[in-house]
Short mmCIF file of C-alpha atoms and ligand atoms in Angstrom, two decimals:
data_model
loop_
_atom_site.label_atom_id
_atom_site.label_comp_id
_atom_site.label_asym_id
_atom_site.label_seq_id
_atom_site.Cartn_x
_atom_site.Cartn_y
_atom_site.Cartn_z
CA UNK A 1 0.00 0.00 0.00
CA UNK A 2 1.25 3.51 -1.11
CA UNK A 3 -0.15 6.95 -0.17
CA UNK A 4 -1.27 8.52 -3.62
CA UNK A 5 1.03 11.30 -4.26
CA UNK A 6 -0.92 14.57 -5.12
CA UNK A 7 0.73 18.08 -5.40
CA UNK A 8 3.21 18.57 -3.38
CA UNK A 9 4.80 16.34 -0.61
CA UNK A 10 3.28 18.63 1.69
CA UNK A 11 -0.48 17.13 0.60
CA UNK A 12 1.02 13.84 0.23
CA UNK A 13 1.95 13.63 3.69
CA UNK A 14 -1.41 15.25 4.73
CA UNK A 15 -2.83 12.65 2.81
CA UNK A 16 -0.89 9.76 4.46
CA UNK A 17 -1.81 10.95 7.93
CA UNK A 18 -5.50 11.54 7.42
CA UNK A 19 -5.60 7.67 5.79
CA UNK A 20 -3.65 6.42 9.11
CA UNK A 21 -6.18 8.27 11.43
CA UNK A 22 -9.33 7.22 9.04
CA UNK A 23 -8.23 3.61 9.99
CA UNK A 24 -7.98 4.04 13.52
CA UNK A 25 -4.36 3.67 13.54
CA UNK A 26 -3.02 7.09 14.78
CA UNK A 27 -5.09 8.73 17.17
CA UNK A 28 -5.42 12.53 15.94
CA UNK A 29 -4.40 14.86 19.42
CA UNK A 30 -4.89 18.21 17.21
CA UNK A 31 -1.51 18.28 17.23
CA UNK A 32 1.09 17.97 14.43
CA UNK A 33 3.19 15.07 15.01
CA UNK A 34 1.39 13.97 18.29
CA UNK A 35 -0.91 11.19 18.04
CA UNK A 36 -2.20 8.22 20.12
CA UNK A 37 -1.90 4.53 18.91
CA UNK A 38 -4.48 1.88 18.11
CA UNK A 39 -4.00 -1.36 19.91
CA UNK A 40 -3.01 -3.18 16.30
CA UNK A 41 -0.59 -0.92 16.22
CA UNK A 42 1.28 -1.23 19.99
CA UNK A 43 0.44 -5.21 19.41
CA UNK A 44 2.90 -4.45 15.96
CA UNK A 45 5.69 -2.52 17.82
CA UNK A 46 5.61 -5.05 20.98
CA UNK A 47 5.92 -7.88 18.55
CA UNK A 48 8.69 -6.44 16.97
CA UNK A 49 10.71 -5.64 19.62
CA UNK A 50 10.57 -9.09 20.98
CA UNK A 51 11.68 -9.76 17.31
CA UNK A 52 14.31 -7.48 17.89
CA UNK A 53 15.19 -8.99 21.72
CA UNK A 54 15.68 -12.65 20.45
CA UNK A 55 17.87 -11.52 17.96
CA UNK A 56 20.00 -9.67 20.02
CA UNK A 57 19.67 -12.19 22.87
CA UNK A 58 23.26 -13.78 22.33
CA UNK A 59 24.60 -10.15 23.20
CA UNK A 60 23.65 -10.62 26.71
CA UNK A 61 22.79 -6.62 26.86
CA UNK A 62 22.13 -5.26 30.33
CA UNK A 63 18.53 -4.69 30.14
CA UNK A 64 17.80 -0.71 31.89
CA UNK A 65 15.09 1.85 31.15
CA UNK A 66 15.08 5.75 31.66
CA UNK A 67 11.87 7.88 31.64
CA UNK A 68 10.99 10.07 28.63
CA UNK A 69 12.88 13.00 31.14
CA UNK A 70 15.93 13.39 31.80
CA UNK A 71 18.33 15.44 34.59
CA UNK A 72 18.82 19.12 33.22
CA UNK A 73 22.34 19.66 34.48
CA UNK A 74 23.16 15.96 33.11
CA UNK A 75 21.64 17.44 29.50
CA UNK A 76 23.49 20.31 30.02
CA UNK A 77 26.65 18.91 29.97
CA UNK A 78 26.33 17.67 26.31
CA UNK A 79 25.98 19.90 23.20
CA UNK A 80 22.39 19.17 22.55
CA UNK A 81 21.36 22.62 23.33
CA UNK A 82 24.35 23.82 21.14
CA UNK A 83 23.61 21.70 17.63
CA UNK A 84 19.92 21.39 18.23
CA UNK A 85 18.14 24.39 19.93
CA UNK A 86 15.12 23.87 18.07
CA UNK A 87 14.39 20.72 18.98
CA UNK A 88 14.76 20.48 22.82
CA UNK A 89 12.47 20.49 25.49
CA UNK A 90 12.21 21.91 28.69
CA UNK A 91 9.51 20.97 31.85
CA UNK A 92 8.63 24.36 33.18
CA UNK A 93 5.99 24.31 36.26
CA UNK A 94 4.69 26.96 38.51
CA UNK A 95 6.19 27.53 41.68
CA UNK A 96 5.06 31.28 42.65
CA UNK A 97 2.63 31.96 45.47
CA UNK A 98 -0.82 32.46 45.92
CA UNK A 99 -0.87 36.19 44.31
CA UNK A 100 0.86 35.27 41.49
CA UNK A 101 -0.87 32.08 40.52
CA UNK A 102 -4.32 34.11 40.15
CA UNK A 103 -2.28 36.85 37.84
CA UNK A 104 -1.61 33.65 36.03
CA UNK A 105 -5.22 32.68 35.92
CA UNK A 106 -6.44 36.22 34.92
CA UNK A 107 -3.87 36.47 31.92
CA UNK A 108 -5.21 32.78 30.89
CA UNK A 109 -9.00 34.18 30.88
CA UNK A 110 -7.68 36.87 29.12
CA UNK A 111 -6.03 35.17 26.46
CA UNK A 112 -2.76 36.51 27.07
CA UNK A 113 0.98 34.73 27.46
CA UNK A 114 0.10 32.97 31.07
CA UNK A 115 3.67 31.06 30.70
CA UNK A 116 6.01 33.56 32.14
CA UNK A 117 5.00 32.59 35.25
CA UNK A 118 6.48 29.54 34.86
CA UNK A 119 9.89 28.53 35.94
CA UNK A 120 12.15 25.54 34.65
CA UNK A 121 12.20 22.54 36.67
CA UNK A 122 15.15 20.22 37.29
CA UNK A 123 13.91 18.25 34.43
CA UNK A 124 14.30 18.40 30.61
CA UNK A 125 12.74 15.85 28.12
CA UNK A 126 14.73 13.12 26.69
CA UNK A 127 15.94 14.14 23.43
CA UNK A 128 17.71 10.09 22.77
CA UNK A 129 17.17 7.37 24.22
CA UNK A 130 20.84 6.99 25.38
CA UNK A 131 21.54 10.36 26.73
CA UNK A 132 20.31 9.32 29.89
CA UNK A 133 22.61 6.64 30.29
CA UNK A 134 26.35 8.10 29.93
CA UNK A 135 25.88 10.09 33.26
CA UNK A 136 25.01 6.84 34.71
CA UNK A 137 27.96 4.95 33.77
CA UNK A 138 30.86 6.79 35.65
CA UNK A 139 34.75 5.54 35.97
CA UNK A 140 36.60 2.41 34.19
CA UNK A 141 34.32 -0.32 32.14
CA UNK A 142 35.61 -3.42 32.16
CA UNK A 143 37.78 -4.81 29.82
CA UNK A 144 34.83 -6.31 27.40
CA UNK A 145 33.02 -3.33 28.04
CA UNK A 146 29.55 -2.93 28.33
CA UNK A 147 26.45 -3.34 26.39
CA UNK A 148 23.17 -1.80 27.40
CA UNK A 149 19.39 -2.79 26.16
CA UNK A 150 17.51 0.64 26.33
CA UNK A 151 14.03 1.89 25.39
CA UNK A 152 12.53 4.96 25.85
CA UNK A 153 9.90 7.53 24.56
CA UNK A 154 12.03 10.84 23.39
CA UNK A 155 10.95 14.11 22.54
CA UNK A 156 11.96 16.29 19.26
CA UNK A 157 10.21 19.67 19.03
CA UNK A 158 9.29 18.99 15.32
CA UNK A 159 5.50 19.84 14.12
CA UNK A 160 5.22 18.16 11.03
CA UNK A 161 2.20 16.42 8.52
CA UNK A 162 4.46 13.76 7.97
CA UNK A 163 2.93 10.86 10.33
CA UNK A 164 6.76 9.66 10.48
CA UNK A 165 7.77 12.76 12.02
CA UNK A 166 6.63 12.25 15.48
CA UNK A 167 6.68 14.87 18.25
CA UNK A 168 7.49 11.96 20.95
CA UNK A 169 8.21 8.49 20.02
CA UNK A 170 9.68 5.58 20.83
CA UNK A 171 13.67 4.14 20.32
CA UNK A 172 14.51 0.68 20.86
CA UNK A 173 18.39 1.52 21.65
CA UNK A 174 21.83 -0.61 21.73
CA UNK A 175 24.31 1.25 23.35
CA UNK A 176 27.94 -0.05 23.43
CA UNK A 177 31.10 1.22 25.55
CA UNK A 178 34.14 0.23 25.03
CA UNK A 179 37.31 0.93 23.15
CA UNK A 180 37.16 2.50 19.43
CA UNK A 181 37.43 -0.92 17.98
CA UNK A 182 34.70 -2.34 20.33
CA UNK A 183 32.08 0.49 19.32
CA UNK A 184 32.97 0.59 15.91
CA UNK A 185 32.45 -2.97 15.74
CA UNK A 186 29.08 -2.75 17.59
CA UNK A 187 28.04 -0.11 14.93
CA UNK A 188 28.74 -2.16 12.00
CA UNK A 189 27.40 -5.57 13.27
CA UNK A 190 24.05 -3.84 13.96
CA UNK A 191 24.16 -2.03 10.98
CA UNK A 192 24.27 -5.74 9.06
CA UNK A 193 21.64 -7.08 11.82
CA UNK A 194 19.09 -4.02 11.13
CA UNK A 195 19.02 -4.41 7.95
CA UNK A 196 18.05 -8.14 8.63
CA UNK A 197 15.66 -7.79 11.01
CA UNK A 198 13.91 -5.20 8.47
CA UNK A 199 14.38 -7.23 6.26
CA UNK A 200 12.11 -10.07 7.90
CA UNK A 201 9.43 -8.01 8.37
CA UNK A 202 9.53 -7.56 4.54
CA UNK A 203 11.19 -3.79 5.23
CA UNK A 204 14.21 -3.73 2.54
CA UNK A 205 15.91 -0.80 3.84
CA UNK A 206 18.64 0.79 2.56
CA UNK A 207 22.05 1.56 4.55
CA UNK A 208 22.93 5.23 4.28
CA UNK A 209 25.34 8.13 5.26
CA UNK A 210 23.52 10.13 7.04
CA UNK A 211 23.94 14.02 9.03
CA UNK A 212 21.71 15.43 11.83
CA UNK A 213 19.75 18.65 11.19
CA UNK A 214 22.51 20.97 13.11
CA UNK A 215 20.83 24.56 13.69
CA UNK A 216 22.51 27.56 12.19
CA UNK A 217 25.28 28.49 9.83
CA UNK A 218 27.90 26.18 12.19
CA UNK A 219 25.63 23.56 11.62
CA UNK A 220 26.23 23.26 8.40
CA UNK A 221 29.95 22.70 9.06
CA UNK A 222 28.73 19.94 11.96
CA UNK A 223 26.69 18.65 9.25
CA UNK A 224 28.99 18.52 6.82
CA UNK A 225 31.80 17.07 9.46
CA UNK A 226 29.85 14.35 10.73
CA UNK A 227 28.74 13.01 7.02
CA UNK A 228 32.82 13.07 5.94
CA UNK A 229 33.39 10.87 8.99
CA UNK A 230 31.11 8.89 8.13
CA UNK A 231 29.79 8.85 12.20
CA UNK A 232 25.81 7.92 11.63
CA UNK A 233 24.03 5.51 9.00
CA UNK A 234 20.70 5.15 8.80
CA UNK A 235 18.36 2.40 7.27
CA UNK A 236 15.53 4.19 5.41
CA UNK A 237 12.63 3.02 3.83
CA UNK A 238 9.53 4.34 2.61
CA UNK A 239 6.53 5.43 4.65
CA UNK A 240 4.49 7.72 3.32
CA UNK A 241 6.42 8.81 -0.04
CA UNK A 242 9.27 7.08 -2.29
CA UNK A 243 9.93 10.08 -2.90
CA UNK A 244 11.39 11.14 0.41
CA UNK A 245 12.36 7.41 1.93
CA UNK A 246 12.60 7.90 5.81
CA UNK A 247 15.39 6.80 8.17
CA UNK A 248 13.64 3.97 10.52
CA UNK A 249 16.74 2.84 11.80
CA UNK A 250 20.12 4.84 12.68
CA UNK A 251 23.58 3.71 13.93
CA UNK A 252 25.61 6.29 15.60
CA UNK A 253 29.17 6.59 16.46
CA UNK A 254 29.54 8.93 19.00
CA UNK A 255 33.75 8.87 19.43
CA UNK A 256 35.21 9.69 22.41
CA UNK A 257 32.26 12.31 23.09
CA UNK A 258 30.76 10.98 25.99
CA UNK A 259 33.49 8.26 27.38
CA UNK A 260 35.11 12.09 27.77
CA UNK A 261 31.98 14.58 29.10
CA UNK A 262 31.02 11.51 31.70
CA UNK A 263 34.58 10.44 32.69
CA UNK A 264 33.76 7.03 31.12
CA UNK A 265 37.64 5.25 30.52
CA UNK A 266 38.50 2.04 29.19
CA UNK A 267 40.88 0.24 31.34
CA UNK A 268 43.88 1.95 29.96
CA UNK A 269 42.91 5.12 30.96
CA UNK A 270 41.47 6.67 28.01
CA UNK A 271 37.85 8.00 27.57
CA UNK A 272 35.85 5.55 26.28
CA UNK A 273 34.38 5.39 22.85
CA UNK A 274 30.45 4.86 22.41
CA UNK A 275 28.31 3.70 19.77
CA UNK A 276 24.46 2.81 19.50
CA UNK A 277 21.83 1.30 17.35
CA UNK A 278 18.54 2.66 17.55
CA UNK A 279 15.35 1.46 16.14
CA UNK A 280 12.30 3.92 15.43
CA UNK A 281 9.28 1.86 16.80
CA UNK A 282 6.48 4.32 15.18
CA UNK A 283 8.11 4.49 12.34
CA UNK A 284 8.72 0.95 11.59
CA UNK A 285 5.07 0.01 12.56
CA UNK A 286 4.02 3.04 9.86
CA UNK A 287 6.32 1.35 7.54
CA UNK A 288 5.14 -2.25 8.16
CA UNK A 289 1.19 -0.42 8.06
CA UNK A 290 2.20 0.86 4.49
CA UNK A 291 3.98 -1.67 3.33
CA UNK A 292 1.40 -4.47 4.26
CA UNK A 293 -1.94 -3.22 4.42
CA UNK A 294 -3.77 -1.36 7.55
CA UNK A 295 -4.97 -4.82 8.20
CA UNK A 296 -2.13 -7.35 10.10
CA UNK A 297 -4.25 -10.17 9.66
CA UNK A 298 -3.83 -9.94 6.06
CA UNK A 299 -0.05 -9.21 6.34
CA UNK A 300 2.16 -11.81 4.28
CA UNK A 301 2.64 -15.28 5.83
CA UNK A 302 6.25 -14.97 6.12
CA UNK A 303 5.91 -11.64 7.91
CA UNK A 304 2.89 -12.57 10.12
CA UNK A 305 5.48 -15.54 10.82
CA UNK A 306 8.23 -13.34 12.36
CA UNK A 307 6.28 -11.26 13.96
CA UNK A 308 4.08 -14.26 15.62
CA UNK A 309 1.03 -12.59 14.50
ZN1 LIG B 401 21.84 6.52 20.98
#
């Protein structure tokens, strides 16, 4: 199943979305690139990621899960504010007294800008699943290093009519820390792996070089940086246009970024090098949804297989 292209992308995706919420699969919330979730479509993303666990199973990951917030001084400590201003997000709550809580009240009746009499809580929303591990994960790893199961709702301040581009969603992450050769190996095994999965579910996604949406005119630079080191692949695949394939899966590595930030070492002393897999649960399901039919009971045998459906 494709979305019928009409226009311009912009209708296409408008188009796409309006089918998904017809069907009862997204849940419209009146807001661009927030929806709710049928209960075909969590039974789809639960299956696969025990699709996903039993693959990975022979890793022996350490299984942990962080909220969809994180620790602001923790988030402050890496560059995300710096590369991505746009996209962050920041729990504010209200903490005056008495008299200033019914100013709030009266500017809210009135219409106006009630929110500056909010203030910024300890808390800031989780922007990857993995950022809230490194500050977790303090002094020497042991010599095989460690590998760490995550999975978390994250938050990317990103209205959009595409129904891949999701205000909050879900990453199935594998995080490894270790030496350069130990993450860099981790980055390319699950690269290969991904792709299998994907490939199981009748996904044939295609592997590549990828660069995050830096802000600015230094972004551009970042950009440009971290596609020449080749740092980040992603597997893309259609959802709601050919046209403009989206990245369902991405491999990161991260370098020495973190390993030096968190004062993570290796057992020789010197910072640690990261690397992660992450797995876009929404937008799998979409693409599976697309791919297949809005019906999984009519999804190929092979895939229905897999997925134990
Ligand atoms: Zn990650």
């Amino acid at each position: 199943m494709s979305c019928i292209a009409t226009e311009s992308l912009t209708e296409t995706y408008r188009h796409c979305r309006d089918q998904l919420v017809e069907a009862g699969i997204l849940i419209s919330m009146e807001v661009d690139g927030l929806y709710g979730f049928s209960g075909a479509f969590e039974d789809v993303i639960e299956r696969f990621e025990r699709y996903v666990t039993v693959r990975g199973s022979h890793l022996q990951a350490e299984v942990m899960r962080f909220p969809a917030i994180m620790n602001r001084a923790h988030y402050l400590q890496m560059t995300h504010i710096d590369n991505f201003p746009d996209l962050l997000g920041s729990v504010h709550s209200f903490t005056g007294n008495e008299r200033d809580h019914l100013k709030m009240l009266d500017k809210k009746k009135k219409g106006e800008d009630w929110t500056e009499h909010l203030t910024p809580t300890q808390i800031m929303m989780t922007p990857a699943a993995c950022y809230p591990l490194y500050p977790t994960v303090k002094g020497t790893l042991p010599e095989q290093g460690r590998t760490v199961d995550l999975r978390s709702f994250v938050f990317r301040h990103e209205p959009s009519l595409d129904p891949a581009r999701m205000q909050i969603f879900r990453q199935r992450e594998f995080v490894r820390l270790g030496t350069p050769e130990q993450a860099l190996e981790h980055r390319e095994y699950w690269l290969k792996l991904g792709a299998e999965i994907l490939n199981h579910v009748g996904l044939e996604a295609e592997a590549v070089v990828a660069n995050d949406p830096f802000f600015g005119r230094g972004g551009k630079v970042m950009a440009a940086a971290q596609k020449e080191q080749v740092l980040k692949f992603e597997l893309v695949h259609e959802v709601a246009t050919a046209e403009k394939p989206t990245a369902i899966t991405s491999c990161n590595y991260h370098q020495n970024h973190f390993g030096h930030t968190f004062g993570i070492h290796t057992p020789d002393g010197k910072d640690a090098h990261t690397s992660c897999i992450g797995f876009g649960l929404e937008r799998i399901a979409l693409a599976l949804f697309m791919k297949h039919g809005f019906d999984p009971d009519l999804w190929p045998h092979d895939v229905k297989n897999t997925l134990g459906l």
